[in-house]
CSV table of N, CA and C in Angstrom, one decimal:
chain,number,residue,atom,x,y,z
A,90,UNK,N,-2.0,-16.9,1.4
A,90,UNK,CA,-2.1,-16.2,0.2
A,90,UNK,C,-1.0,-16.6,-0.8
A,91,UNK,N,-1.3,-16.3,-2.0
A,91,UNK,CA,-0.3,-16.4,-3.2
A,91,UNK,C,0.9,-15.8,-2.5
A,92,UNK,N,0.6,-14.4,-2.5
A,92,UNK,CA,1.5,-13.4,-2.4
A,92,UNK,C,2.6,-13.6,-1.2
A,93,UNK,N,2.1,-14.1,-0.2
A,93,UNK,CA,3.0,-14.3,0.8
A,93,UNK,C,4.1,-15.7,0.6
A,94,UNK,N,3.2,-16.7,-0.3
A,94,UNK,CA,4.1,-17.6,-1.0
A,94,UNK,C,5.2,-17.2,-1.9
A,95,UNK,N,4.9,-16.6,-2.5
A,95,UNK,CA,6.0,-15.5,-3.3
A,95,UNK,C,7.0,-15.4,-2.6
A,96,UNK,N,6.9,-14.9,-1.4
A,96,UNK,CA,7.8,-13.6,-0.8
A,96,UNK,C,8.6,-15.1,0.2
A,97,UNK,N,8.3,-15.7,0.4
A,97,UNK,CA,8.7,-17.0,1.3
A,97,UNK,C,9.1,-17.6,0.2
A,98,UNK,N,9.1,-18.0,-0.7
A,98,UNK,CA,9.6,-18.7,-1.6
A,98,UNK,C,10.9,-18.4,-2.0
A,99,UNK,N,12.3,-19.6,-2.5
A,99,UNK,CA,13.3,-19.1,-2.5
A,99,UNK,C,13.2,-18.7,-4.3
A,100,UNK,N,13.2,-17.4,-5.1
A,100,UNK,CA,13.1,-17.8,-6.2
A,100,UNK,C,14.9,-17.8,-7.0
A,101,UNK,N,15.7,-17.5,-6.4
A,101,UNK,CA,17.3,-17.3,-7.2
A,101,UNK,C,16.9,-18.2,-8.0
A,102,UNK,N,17.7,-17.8,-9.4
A,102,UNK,CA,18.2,-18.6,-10.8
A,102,UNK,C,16.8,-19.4,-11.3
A,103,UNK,N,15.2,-19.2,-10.9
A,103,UNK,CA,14.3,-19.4,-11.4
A,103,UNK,C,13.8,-18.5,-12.0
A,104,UNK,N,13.5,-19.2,-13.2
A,104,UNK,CA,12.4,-17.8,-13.8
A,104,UNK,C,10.9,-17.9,-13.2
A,105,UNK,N,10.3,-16.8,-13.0
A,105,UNK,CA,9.2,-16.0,-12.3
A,105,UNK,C,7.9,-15.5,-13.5
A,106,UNK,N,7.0,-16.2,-13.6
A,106,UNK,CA,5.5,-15.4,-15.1
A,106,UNK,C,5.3,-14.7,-14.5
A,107,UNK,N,5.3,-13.2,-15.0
A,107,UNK,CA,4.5,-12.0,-14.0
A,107,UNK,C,3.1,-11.9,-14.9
A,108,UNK,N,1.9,-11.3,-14.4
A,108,UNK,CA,1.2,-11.5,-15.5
A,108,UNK,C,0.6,-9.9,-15.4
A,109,UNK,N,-0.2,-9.0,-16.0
A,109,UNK,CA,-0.9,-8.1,-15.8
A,109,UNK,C,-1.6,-7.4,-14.5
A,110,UNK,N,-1.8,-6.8,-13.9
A,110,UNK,CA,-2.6,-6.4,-12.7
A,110,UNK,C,-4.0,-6.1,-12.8
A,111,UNK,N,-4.6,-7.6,-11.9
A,111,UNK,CA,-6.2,-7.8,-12.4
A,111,UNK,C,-7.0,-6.4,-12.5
A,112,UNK,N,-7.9,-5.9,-13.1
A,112,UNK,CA,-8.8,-5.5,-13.1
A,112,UNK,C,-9.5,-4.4,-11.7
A,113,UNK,N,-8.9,-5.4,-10.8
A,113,UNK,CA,-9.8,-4.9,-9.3
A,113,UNK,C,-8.6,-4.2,-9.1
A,114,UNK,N,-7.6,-4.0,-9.6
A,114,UNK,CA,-6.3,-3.3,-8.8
A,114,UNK,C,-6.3,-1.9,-9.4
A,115,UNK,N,-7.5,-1.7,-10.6
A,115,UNK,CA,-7.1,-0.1,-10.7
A,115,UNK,C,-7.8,0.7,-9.9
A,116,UNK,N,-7.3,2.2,-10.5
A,116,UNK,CA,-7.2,3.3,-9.7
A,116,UNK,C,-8.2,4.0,-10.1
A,117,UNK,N,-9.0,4.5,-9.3
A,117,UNK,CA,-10.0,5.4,-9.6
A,117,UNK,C,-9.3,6.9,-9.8
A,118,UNK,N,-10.0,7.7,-10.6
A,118,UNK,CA,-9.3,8.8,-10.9
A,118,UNK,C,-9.0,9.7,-9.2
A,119,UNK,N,-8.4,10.3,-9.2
A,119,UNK,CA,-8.1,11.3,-8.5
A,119,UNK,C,-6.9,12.1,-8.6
A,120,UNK,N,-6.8,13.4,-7.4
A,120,UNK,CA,-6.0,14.4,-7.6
A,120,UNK,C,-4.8,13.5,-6.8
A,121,UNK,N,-4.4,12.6,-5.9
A,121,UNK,CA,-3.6,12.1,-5.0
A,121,UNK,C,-4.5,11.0,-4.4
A,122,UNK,N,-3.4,9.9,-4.3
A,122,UNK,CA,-3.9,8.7,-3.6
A,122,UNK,C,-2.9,8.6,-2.1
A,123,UNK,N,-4.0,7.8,-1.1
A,123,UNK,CA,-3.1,7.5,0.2
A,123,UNK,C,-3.1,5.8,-0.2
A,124,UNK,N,-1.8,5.6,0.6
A,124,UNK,CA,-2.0,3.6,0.6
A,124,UNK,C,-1.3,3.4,1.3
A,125,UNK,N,-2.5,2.5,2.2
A,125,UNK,CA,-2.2,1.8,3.6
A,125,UNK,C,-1.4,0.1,3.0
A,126,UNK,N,-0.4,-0.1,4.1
A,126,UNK,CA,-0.1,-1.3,3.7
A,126,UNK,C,0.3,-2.0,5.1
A,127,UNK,N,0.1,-3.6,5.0
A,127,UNK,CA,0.3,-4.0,6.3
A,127,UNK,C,1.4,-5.3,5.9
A,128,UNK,N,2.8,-5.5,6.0
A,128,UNK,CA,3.3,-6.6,6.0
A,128,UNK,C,3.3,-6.8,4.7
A,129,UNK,N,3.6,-8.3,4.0
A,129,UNK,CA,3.2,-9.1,2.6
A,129,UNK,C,2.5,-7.8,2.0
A,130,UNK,N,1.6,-7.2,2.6
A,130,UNK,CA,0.4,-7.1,1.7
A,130,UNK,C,0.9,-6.1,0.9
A,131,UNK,N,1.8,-5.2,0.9
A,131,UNK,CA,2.6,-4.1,0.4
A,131,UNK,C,2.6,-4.6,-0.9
A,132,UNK,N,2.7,-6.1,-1.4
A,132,UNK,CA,2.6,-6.5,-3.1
A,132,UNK,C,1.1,-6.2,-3.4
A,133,UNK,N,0.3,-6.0,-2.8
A,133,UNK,CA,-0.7,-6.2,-3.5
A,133,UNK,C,-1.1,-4.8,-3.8
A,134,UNK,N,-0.5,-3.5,-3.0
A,134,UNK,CA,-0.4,-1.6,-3.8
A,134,UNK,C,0.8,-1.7,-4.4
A,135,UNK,N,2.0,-2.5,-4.8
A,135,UNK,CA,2.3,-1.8,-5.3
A,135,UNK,C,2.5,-1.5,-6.6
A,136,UNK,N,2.0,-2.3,-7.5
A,136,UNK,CA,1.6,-2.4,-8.9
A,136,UNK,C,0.8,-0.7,-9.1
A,137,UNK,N,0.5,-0.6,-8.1
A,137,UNK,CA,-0.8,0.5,-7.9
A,137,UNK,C,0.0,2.0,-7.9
A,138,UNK,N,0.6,1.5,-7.3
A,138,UNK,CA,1.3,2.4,-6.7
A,138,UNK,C,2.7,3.3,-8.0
A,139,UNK,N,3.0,2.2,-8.4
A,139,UNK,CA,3.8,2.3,-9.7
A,139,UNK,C,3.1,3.3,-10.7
A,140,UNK,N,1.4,3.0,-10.9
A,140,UNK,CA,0.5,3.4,-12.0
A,140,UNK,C,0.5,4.8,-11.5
A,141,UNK,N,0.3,5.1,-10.3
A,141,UNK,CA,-0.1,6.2,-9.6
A,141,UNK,C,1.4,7.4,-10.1
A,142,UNK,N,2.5,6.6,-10.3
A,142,UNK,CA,4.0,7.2,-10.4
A,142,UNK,C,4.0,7.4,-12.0
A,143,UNK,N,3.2,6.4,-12.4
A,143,UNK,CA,3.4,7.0,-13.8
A,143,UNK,C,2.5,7.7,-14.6
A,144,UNK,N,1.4,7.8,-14.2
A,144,UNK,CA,0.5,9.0,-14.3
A,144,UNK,C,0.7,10.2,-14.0
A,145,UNK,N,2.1,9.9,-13.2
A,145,UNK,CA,2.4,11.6,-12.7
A,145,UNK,C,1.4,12.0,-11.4
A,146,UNK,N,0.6,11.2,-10.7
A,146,UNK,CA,-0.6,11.6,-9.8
A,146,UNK,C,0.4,11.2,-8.4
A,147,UNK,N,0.4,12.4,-7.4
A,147,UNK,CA,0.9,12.6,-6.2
A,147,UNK,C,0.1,11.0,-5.5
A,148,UNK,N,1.3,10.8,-4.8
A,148,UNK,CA,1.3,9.1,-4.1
A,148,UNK,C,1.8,9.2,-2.4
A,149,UNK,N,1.4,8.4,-1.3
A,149,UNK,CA,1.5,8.9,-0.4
A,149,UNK,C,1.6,7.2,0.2
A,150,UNK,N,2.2,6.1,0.8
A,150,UNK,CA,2.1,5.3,1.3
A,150,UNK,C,2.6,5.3,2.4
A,151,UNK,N,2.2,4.9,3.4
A,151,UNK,CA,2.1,4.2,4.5
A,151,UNK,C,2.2,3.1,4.9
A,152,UNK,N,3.2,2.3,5.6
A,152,UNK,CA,3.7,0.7,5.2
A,152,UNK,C,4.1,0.6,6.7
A,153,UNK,N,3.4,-0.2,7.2
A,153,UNK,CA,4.2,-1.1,8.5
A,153,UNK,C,4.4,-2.4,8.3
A,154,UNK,N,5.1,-2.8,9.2
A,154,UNK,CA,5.4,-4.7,9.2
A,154,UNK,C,6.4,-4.9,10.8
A,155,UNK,N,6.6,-5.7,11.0
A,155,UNK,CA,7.2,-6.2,12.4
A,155,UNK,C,8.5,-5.6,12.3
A,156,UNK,N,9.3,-5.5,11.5
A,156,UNK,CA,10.5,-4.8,11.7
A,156,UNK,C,10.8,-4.3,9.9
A,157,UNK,N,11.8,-3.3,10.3
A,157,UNK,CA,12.3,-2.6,8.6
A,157,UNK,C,12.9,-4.3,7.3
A,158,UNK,N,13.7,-5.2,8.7
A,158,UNK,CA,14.3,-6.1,7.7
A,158,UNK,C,12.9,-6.8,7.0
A,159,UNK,N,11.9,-7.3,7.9
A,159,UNK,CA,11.3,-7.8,7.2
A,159,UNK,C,9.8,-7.1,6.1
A,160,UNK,N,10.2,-6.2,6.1
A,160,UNK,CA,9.2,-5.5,5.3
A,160,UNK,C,9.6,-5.4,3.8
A,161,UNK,N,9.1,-6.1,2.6
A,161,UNK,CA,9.2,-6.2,1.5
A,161,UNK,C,9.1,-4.8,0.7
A,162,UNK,N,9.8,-5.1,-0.5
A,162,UNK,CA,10.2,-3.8,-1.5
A,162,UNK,C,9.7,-2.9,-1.4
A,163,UNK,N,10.9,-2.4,-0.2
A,163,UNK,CA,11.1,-1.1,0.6
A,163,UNK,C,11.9,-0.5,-0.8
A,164,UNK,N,12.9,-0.9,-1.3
A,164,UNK,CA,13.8,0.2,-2.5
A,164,UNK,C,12.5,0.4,-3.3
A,165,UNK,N,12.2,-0.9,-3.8
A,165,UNK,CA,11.2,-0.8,-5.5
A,165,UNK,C,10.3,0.4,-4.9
A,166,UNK,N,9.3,0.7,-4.0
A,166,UNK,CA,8.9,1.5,-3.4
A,166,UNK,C,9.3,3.0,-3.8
A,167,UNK,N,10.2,2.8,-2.7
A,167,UNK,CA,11.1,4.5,-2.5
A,167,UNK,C,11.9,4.9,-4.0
A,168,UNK,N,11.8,4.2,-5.1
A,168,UNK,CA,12.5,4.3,-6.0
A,168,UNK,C,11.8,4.9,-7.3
A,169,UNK,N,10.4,5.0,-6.5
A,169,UNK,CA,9.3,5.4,-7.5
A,169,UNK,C,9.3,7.0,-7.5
A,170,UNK,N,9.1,7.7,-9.0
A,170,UNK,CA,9.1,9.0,-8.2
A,170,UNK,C,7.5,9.7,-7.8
A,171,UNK,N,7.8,10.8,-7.7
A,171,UNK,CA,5.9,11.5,-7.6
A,171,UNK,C,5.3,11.4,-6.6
A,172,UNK,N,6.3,10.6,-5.3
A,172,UNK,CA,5.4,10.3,-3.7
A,172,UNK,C,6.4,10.3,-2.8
A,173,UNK,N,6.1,9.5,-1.4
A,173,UNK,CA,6.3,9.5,-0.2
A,173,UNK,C,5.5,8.2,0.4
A,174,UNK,N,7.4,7.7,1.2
A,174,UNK,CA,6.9,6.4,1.3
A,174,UNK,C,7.3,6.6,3.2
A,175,UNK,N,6.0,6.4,3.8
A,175,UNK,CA,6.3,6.5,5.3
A,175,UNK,C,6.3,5.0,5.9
A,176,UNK,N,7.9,4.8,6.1
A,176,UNK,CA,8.2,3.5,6.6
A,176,UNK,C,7.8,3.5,8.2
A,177,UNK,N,7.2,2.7,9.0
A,177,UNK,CA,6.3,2.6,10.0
A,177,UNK,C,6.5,0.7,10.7
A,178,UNK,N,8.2,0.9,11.0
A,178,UNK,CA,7.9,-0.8,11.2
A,178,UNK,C,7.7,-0.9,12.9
A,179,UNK,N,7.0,-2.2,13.5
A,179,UNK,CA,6.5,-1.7,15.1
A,179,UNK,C,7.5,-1.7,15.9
A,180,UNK,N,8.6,-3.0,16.0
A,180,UNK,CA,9.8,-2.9,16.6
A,180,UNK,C,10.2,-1.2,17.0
A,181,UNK,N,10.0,-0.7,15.9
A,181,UNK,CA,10.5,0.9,16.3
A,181,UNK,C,9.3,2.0,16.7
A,182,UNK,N,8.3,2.2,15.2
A,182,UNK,CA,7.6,3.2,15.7
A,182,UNK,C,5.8,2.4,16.6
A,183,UNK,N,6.3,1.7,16.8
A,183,UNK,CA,5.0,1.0,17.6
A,183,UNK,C,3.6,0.3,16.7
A,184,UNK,N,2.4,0.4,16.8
A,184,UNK,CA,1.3,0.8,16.2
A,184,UNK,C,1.4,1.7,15.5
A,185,UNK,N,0.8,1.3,14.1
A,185,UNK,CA,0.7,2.3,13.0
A,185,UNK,C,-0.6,3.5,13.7
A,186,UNK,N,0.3,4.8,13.0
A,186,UNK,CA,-0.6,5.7,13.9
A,186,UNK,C,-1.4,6.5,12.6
A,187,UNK,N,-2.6,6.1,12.9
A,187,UNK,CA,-4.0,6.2,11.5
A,187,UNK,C,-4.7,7.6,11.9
A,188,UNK,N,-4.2,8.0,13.1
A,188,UNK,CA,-4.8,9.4,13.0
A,188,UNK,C,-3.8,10.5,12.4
A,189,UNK,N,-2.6,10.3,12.3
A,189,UNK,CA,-1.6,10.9,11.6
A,189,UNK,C,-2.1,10.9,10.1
A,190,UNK,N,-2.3,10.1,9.7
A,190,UNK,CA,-2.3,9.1,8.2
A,190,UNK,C,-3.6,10.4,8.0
A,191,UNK,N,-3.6,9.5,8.5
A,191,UNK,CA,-5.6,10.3,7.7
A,191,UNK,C,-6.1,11.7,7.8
A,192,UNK,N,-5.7,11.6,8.9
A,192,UNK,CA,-5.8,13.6,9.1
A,192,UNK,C,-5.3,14.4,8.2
A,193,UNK,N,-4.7,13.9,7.2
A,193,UNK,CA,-3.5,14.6,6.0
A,193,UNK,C,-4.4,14.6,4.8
A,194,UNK,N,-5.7,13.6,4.9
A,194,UNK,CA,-6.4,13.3,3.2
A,194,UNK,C,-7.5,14.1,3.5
A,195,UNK,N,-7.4,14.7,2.1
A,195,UNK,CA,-8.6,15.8,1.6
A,195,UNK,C,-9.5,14.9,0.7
A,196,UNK,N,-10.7,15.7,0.0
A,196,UNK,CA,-11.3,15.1,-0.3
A,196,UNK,C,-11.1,14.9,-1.6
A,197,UNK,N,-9.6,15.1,-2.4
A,197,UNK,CA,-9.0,14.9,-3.4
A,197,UNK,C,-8.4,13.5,-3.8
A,198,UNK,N,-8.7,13.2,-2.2
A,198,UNK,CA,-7.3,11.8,-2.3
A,198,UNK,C,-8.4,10.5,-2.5
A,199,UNK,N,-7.8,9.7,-3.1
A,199,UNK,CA,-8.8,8.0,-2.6
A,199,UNK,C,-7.8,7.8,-1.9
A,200,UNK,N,-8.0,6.7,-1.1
A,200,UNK,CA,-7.7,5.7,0.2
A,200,UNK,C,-7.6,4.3,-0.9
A,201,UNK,N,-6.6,3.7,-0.9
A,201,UNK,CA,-6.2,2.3,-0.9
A,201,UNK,C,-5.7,1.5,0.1
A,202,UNK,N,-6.5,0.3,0.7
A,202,UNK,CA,-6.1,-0.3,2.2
A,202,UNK,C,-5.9,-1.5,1.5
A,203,UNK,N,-4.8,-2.0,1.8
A,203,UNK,CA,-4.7,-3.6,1.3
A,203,UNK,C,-5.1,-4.4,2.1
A,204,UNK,N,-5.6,-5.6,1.9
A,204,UNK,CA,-6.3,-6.5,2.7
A,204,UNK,C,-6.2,-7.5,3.6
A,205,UNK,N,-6.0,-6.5,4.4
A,205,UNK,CA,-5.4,-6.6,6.5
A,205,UNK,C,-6.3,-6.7,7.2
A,206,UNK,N,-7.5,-7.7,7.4
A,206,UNK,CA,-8.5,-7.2,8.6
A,206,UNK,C,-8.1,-6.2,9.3
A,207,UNK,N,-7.3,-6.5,10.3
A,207,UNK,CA,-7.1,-5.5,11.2
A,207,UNK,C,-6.7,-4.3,10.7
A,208,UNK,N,-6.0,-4.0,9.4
A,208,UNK,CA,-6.1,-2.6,9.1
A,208,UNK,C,-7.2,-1.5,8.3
A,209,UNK,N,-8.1,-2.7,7.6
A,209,UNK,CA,-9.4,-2.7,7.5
A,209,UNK,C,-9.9,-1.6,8.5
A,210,UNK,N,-10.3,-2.5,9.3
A,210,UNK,CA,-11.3,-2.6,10.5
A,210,UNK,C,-10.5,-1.3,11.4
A,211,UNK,N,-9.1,-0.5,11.4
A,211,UNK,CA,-9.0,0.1,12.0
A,211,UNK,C,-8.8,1.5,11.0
A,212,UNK,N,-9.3,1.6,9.8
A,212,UNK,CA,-9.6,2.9,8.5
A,212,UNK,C,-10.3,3.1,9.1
A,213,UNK,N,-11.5,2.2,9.1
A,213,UNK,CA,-13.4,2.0,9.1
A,213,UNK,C,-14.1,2.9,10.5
A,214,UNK,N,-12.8,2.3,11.7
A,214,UNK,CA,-13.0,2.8,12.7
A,214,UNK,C,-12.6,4.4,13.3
A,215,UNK,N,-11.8,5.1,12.3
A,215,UNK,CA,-11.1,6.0,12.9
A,215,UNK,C,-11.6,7.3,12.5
A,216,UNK,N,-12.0,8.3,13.1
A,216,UNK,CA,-12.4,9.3,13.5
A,216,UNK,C,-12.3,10.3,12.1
A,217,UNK,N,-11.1,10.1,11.6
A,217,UNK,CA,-11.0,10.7,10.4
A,217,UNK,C,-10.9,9.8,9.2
A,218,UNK,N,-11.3,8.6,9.2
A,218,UNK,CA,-11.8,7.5,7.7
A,218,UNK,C,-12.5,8.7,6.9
A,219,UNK,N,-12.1,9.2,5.5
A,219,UNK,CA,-12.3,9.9,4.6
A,219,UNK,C,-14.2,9.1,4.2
A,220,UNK,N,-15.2,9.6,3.4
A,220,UNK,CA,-16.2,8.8,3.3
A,220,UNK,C,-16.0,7.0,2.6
A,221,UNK,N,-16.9,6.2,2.8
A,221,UNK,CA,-16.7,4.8,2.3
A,221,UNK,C,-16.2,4.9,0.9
A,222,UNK,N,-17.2,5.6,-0.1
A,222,UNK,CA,-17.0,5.5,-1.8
A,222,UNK,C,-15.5,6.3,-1.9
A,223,UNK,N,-14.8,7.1,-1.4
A,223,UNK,CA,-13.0,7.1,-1.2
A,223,UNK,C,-11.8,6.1,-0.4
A,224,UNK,N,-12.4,5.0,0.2
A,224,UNK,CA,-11.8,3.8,0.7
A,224,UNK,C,-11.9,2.7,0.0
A,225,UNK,N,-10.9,2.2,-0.9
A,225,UNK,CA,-11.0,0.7,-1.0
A,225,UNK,C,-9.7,-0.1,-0.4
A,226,UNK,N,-10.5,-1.2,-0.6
A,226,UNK,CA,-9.9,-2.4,-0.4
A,226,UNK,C,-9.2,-3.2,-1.3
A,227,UNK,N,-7.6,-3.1,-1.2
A,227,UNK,CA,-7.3,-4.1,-2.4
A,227,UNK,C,-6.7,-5.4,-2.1
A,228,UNK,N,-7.1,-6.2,-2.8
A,228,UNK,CA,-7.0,-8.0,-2.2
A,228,UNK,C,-6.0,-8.2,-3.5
A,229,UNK,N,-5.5,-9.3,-3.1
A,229,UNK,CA,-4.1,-10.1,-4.2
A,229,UNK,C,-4.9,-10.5,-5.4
């Protein structure tokens, strides 16, 4: 993916085009959003996630990756206000635990999962997945 190119890429003392956040990256209205994030993919909520902070609409993320060092903008994140950022890297707290996560969303919240098969496929699967039309999927 782009995004993971980015994040691997060395950019010091280059300049960077940021451009707008496509179309597919907005937010459907709601009282509070949850956002699942797996690794890299954490760039692709957090444009979202920013909107969600500046709307003033309660924000709730959820972010694993193989360890804290390598888990991407962890500050820019936590630096947002209006939310909660549950850091979840496996080296420490194991497998992301989705019955936690989910058990917490009413039917106020939408669900943003960024685009992890495997975290996909483990929303879809879990006992408490909120209905499909409150789940999306956001791709780079």
């Amino acid at each position: 993916h782009g995004v993971s190119e980015l994040y691997d890429a060395t950019l010091i003392g280059r300049a960077v085009q940021v451009r707008a956040v496509p179309e597919h990256c907005s937010l459907e209205p709601a009282l509070s959003y949850l956002f699942l994030a797996d690794g890299i993919g954490v760039a692709s909520v957090l444009a979202m996630v920013a909107r969600a902070a500046e709307q003033r609409v309660p924000w709730r993320v959820v972010y694993t990756g193989r360890t804290l060092d390598e888990m991407a903008f962890v500050d820019e994140l936590c630096s947002l206000p209006g939310g909660r950022v549950e850091l979840c890297p496996l080296d420490e707290c194991g497998p992301l635990d989705l019955t936690t996560a989910l058990s917490r969303v009413d039917a106020s919240t939408e669900v943003y999962v960024c685009d992890s098969p495997a975290l996909v496929e483990a929303v879809a699967g879990s006992p408490f997945a909120p209905p499909a039309a409150r789940v999306h999927v956001v791709r780079p």
